[in-house]
XYZ file of C-alpha atoms in Angstrom:
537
model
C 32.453 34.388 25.413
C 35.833 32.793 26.171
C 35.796 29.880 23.752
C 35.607 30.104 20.038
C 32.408 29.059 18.309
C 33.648 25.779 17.406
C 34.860 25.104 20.823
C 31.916 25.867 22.393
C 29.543 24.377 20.013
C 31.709 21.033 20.824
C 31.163 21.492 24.712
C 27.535 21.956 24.029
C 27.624 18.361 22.092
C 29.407 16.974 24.960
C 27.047 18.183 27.431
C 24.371 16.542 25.868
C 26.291 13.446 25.553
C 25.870 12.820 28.936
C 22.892 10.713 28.556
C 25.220 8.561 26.333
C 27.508 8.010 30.025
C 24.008 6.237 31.294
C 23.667 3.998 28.147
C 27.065 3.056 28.694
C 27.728 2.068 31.923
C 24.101 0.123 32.313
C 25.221 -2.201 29.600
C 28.833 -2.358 30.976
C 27.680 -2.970 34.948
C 24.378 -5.415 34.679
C 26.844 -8.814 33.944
C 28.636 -7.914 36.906
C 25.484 -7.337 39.241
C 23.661 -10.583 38.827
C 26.311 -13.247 39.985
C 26.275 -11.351 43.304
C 24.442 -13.458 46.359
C 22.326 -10.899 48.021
C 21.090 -9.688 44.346
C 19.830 -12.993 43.981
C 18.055 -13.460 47.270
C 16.595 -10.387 46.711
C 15.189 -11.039 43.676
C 14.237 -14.443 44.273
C 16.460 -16.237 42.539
C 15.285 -16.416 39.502
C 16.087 -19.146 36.790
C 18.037 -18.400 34.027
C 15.554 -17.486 31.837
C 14.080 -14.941 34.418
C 17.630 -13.403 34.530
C 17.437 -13.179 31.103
C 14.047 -11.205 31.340
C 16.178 -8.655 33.942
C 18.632 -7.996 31.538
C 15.892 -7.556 28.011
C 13.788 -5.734 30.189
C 16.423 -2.687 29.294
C 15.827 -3.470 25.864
C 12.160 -3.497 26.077
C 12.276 -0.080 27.765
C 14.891 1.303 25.148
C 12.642 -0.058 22.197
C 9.634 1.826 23.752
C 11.278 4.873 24.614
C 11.867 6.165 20.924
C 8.729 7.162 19.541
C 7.497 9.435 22.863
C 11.244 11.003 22.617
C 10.938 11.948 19.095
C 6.828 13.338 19.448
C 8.217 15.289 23.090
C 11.453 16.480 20.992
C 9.238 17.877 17.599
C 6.727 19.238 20.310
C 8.452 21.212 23.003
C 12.068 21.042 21.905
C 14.998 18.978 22.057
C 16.465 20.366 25.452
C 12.939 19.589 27.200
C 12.981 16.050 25.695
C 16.418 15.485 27.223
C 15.050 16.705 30.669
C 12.478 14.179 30.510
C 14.617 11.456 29.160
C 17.221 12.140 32.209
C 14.024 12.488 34.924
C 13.174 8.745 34.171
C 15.896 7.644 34.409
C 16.417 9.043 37.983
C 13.138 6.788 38.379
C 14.526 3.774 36.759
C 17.876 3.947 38.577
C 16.262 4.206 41.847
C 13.996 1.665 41.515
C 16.789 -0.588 40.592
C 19.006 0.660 43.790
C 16.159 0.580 46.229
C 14.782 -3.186 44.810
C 12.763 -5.485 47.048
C 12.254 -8.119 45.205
C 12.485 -8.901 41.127
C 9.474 -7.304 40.024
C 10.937 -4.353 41.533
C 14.073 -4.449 39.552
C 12.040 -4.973 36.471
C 10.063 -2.414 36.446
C 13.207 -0.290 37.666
C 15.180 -1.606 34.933
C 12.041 -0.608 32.063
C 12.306 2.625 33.115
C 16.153 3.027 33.010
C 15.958 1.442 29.197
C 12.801 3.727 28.174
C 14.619 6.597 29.388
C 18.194 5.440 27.093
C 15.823 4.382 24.326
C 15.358 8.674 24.786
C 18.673 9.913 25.293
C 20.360 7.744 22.780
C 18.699 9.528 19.951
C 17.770 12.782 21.709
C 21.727 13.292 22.098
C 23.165 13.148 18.326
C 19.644 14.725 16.970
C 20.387 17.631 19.040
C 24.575 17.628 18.243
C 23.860 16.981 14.498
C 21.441 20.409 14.876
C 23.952 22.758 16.668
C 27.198 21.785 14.547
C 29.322 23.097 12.071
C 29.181 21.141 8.967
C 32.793 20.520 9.545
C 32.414 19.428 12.841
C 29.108 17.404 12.911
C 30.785 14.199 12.289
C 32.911 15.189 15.489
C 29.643 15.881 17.779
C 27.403 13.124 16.697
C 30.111 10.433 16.923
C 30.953 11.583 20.739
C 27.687 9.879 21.508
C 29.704 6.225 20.864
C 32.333 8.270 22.999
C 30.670 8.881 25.905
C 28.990 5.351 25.679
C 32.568 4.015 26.011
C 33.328 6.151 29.184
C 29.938 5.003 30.846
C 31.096 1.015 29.721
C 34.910 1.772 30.758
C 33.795 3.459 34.259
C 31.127 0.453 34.868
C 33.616 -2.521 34.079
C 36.315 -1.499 36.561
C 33.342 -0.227 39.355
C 31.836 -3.876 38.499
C 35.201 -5.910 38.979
C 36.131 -3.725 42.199
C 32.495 -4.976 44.056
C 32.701 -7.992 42.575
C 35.808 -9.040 44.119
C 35.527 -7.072 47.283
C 31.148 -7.660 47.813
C 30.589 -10.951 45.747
C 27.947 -11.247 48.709
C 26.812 -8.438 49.963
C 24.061 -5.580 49.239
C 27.216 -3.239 48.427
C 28.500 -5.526 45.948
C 24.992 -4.475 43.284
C 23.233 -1.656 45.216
C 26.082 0.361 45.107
C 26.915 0.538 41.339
C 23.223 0.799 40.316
C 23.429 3.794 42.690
C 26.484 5.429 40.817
C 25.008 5.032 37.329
C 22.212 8.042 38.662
C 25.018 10.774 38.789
C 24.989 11.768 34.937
C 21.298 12.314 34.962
C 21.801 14.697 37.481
C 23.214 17.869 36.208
C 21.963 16.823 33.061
C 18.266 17.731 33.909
C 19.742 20.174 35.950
C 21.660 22.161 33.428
C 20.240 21.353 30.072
C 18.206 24.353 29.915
C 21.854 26.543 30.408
C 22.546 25.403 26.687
C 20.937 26.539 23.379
C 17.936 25.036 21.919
C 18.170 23.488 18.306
C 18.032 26.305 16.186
C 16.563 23.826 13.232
C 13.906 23.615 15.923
C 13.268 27.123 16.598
C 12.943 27.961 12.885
C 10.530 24.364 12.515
C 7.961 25.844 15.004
C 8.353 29.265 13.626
C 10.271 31.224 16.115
C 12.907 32.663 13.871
C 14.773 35.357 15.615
C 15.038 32.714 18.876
C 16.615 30.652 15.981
C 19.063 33.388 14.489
C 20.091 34.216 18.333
C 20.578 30.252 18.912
C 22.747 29.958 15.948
C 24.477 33.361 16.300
C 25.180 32.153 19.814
C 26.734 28.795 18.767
C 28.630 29.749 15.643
C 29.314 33.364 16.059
C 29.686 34.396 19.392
C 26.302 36.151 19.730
C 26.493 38.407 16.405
C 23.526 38.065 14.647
C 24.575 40.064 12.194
C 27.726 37.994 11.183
C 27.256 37.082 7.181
C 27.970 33.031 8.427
C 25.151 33.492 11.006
C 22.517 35.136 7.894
C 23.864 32.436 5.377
C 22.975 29.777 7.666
C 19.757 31.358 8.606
C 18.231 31.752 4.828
C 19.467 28.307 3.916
C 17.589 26.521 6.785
C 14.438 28.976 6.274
C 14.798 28.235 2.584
C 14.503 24.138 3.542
C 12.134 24.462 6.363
C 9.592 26.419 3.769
C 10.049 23.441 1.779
C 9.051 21.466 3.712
C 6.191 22.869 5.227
C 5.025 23.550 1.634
C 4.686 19.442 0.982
C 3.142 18.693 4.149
C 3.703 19.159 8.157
C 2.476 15.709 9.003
C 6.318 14.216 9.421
C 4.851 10.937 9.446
C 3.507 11.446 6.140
C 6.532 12.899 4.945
C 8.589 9.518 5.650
C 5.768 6.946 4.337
C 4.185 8.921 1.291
C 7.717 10.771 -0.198
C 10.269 8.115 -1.824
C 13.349 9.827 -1.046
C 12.685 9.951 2.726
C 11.663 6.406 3.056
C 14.677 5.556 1.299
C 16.617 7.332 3.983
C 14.565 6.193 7.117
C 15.132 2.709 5.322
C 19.007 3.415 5.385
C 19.422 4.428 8.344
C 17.302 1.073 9.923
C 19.395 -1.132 8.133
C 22.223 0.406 9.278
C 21.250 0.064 12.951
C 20.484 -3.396 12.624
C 23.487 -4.411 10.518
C 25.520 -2.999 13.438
C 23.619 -6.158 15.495
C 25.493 -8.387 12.912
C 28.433 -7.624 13.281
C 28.835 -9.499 16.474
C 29.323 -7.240 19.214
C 26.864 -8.340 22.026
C 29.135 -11.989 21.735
C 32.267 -10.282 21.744
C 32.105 -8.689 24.634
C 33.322 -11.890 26.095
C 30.324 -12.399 28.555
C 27.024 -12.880 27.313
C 24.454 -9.760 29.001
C 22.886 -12.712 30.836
C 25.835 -12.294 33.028
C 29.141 -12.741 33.164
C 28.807 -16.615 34.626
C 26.900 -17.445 31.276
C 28.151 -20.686 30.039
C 27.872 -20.129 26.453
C 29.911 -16.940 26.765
C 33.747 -17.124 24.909
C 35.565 -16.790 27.424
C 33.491 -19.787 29.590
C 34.181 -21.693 26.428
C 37.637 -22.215 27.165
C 37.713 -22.265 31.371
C 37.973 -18.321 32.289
C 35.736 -17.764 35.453
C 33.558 -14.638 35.990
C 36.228 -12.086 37.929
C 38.518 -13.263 35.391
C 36.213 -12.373 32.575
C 35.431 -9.415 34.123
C 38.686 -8.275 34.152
C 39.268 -8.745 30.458
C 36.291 -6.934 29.739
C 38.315 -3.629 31.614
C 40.946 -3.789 29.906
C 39.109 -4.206 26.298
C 37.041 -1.163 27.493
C 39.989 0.895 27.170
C 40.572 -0.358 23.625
C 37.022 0.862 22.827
C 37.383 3.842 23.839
C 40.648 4.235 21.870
C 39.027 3.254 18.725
C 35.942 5.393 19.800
C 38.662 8.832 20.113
C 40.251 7.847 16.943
C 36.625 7.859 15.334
C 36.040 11.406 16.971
C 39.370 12.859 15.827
C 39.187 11.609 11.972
C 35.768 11.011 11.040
C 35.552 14.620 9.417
C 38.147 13.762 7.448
C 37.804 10.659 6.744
C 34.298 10.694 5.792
C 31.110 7.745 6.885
C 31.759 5.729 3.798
C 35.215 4.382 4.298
C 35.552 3.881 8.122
C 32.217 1.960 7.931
C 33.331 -0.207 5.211
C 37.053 -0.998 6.579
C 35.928 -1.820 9.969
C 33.074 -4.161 8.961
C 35.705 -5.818 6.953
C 37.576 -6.168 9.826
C 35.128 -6.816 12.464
C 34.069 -10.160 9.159
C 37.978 -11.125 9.432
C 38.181 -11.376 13.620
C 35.211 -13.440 13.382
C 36.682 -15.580 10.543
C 39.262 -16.528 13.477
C 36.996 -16.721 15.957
C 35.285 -19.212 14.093
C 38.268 -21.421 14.044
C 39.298 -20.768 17.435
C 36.171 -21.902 18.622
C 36.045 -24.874 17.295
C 39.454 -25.644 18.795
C 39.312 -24.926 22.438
C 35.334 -25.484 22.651
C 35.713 -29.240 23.349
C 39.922 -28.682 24.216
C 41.021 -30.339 27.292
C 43.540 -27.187 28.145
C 41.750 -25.097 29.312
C 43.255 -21.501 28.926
C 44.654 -19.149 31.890
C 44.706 -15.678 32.616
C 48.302 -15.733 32.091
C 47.763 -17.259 28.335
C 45.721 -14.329 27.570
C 47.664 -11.777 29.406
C 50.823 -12.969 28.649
C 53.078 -11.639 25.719
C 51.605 -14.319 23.191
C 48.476 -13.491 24.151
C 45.070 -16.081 23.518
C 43.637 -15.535 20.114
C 40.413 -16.209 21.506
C 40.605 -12.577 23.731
C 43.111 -11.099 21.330
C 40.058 -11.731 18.199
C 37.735 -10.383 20.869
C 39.972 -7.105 21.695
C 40.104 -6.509 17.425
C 36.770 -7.215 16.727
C 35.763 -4.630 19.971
C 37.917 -2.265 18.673
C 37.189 -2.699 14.766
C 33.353 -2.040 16.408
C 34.342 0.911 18.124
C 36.220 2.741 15.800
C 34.023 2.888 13.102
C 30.695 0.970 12.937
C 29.277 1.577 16.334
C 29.661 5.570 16.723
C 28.696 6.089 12.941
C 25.764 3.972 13.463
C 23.546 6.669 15.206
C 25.861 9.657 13.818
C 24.430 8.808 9.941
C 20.946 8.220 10.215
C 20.470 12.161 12.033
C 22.571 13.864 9.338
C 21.102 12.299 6.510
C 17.029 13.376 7.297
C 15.580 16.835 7.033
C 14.514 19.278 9.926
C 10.866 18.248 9.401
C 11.349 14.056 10.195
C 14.394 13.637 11.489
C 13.342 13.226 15.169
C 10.476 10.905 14.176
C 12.574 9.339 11.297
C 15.394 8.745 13.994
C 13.164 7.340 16.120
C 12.299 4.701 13.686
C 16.191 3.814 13.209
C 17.078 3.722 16.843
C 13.956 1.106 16.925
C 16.429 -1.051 14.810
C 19.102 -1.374 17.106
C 17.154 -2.609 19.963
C 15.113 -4.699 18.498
C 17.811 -6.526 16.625
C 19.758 -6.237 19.867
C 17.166 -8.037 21.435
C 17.325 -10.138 18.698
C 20.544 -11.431 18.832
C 20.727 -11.402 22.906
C 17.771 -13.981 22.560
C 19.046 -16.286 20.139
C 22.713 -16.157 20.724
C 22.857 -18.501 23.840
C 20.081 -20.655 21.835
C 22.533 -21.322 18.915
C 25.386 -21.541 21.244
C 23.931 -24.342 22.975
C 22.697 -26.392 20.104
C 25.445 -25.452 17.132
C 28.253 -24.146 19.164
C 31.155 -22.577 17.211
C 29.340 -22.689 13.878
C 26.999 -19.670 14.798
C 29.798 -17.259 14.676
C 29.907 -17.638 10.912
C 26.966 -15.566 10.972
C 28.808 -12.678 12.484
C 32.011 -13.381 9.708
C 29.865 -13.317 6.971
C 27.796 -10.415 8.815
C 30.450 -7.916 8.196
C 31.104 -8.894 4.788
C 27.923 -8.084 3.878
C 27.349 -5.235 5.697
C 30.749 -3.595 3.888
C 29.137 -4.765 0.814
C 25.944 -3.219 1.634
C 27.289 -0.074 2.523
C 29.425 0.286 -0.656
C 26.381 0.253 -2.586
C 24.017 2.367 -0.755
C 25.106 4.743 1.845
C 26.096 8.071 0.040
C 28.881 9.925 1.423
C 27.878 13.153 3.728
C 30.893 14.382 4.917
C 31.149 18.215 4.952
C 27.842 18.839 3.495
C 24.695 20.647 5.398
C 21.927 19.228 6.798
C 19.986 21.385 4.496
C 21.363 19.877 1.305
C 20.461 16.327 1.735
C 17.152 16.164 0.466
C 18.462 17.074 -2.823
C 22.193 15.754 -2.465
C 20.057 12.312 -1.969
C 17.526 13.201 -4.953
C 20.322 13.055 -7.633
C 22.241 9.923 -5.738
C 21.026 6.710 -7.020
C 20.403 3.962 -5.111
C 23.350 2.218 -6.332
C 25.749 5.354 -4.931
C 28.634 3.787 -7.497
C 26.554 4.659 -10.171
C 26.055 8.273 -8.865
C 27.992 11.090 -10.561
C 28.296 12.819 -6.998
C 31.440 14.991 -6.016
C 32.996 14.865 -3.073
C 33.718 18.112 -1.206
C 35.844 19.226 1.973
C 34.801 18.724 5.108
C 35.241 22.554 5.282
C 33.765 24.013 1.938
C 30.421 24.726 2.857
C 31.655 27.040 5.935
C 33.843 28.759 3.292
C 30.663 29.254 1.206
C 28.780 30.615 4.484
C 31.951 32.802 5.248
C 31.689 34.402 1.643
C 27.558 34.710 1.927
C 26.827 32.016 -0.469
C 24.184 29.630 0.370
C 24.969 26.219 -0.443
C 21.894 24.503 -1.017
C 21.212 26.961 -4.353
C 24.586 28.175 -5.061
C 22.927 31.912 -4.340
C 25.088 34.612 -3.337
C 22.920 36.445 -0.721
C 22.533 40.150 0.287
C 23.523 41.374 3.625
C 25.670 40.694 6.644
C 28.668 42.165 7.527
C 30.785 42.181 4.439
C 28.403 41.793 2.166
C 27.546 43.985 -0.674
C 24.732 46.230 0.987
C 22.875 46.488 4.048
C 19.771 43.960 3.215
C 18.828 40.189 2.872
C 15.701 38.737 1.422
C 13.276 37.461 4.045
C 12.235 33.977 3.006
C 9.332 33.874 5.036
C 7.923 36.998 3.926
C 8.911 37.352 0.341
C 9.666 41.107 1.353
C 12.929 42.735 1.874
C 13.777 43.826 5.381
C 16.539 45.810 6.897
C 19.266 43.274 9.044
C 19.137 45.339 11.968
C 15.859 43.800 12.732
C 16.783 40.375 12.296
């Protein structure tokens, strides 16, 4: 194999995070579609409020989409789920290109959100399953990553056919079109990559699970002592599990500490709603001639608007790489508190600068935004955005995976990603509601949003950098809910690999028997209770 484990455990994560490209660029290229003519003759053109449908529709579809990812993903594997996710949205995206009329594109635009509703948990369950505890934060958080590649690649195709086809079929059939070429060699190629080896030893087939993992971490040798340490530790927690009960839905509403974590994780989806995002983005996702959006506010048209929305696409994606790059080092705890604080402090400003230029008779320029004293209104936009991106947005789906066990977290993850759409949803609903009637006060609810949502995270949210996926259900049993309170030690980001290097199993301190380098030429099968020789691992 020509890459190192690490290296091409990381490719393997980025591979899958090509479903994350779709989410992405659908959110980024839908404001830019629906000012165009022909869309709206073709659809009819709808009112407002039927626009508004278009758009939610996604949502709908996204909302739905969890709980049939997470049964397909515990039932026939991760990599199958991901096949299935990508093959509807090959549906949805063609039905959206190839639209006749607005029922069409509805139904064309359900299917592309059930199949991200899939993907955009399918793609960190399987990362968070394939890493290195050292790296995990890495691979789960490249799902925000990818998101911001779709978003940056959809803003500039959506500017370029706005201003060149603000009338023609080309101007929307074409970028719906593009956002299909992801899906492609990701159903294509999926099955090229290891299945979750968590998986594999769930449903029982353990030596496809010590190959999988000897294949991601060790270049194939089974009988490398990491490879075995891993092994007995995730036997030793799947056994567990089974022992209390293989119902996973039982296991999240009937045992405290899960529903405590399922409850996390939710909260930590939605609170990601609150901080504001969906209005920062400077154009509401009713499109980008919404008149309650900022930047209408204060007399930017939609190219205009559009344009902003490139550039502050590359500062997400910035602050999205600087998440990747650090979070293993940095931990979940302190990024997510710093950059609510931040994201509560732009829309402090916001608030202010609102209610200046709302009802201002200057209306602002591209040139006062662009210029070198640049408009607060875009520059709070561009700090919130990247406050959002570097912290709070890819940590928001890379926590909730890390923080279950093997036997719920695809059904326990399913129930988190339910909280970012719907609140989503949510706030895309009511925002240009509250615009209309109480103007520049609503964005208090976004400053004081972030606020609390540092606050909240401060006391609750354990810290989970370095540690296995194996050790959280008792890492969480001796946290307290009040994680201040908590006793708990914090470890490198690389100890437990040490520990797996040296044969010792993390999760009960136990020192274990066999393995190259080891003390003798045995290890204890868990399953079995008997001792076997490794050669037949």
């Amino acid at each position: 194999m020509p890459f190192s484990p690490k290296t091409y455990t990381f490719l393997c994560g980025c591979f899958a995070a090509l479903g994350s490209i779709l989410f992405g660029y659908d959110l980024g290229i839908i404001a830019s579609i629906l000012p165009n003519t022909d869309f709206l003759r073709v659809t009819g053109h709808p009112n407002a409020n039927y626009l508004g449908f278009i758009v939610s529709a996604f949502l709908l579809g996204a909302f739905v989409g969890c709980i049939p990812a997470a049964i397909l993903a515990d039932r026939y594997g991760r990599r199958l789920a991901i096949l299935v996710g990508s093959i509807v949205f090959l549906l949805g995206g063609t039905l959206q290109t190839a639209a006749q009329n607005k029922g069409m594109m509805l139904a064309g635009r359900f299917f592309a959100g059930f199949s991200v509703g899939m993907l955009s948990q399918l793609a960190p369950l399987y990362q968070s399953e394939i890493a290195h505890p050292s790296i995990r934060g890495r691979l789960t958080t490249l799902q925000q990553f990818f998101l911001g590649i779709g978003a940056f690649i959809a803003s500039f195709v959506g500017y370029g056919c706005f201003k060149n086809y603000p009338d023609g079929p080309a101007g929307w059939r074409l970028p719906l079109a593009l956002q299909m070429a992801p899906a492609i060699p990701l159903a294509a190629m999926i099955f090229l990559f290891p299945e979750s080896p968590r998986w594999l030893c769930k449903v029982g087939r353990d030596n496809d699970a010590i190959n999988a993992l000897a294949r991601l971490h060790a270049n194939g040798n089974i009988n490398n002592i990491f490879v075995q340490s891993e092994i007995y530790e995730l036997k030793l927690s799947v056994d567990e599990e089974a022992r209390l009960t293989k119902n996973a839905w039982r296991q999240i509403f009937t045992i405290p500490q899960n529903l405590r974590r399922v409850f996390l994780g939710f909260v930590l989806q939605a609170s990601a709603q609150f901080t504001g995002v969906s209005r920062a983005d400077g154009y509401s996702k009713r499109g980008v001639e919404d008149s309650t959006s900022v930047f209408a506010t204060i007399g930017i048209d939609a190219s205009k608007t559009l344009l902003l929305q490139s550039i502050n696409s590359i500062l997400a994606l910035i602050g999205q790489a600087a998440c990747v790059a650090f979070v293993d080092r940095s931990g979940r705890r302190k990024p997510l508190i710093v950059a609510n604080i931040v994201s509560g402090m732009t829309f402090v400003a916001a608030t202010g600068i609102q209610a200046t230029y709302a009802n201002s008779k200057h209306k602002a320029s591209l040139f006062l935004i662009a210029a070198r004293s640049p408009h607060p209104s875009y520059l709070t936009s561009s700090r919130q955005n990247f406050a959002f991106s570097s912290g709070i947005g890819p940590l928001s789906w890379a926590y909730p995976v890390e923080i279950l066990n093997t036997g719920i977290r695809a059904k326990g993850t399913a129930l988190t990603s339910m909280g970012a759409w719907l609140f989503n949803f949510f706030i895309g609903q009511i925002s240009p509601i509250a615009l209309q009637n109480i103007q520049w006060k609503y964005y208090i609810v976004f400053a004081v949003g972030g606020f609390t949502n540092a606050l909240t995270i401060y006391l609750f949210f354990p810290e989970t950098k370095g540690r296995t996926l194996e050790e959280m259900d008792a890492y969480f049993a001796r946290t307290y809910w009040i994680v201040p309170l908590a006793e708990v030690e914090t470890i490198d980001h690389r100890a437990r690999e040490q520990d797996f290097a040296q044969g010792i199993v993390p999760l009960t301190k136990e020192k274990i028997i066999g393995g190259h380098g080891s003390q003798n030429d045995e290890k204890l099968d868990i399953v079995h209770n008997e001792k076997v020789d490794v050669s037949s691992v």
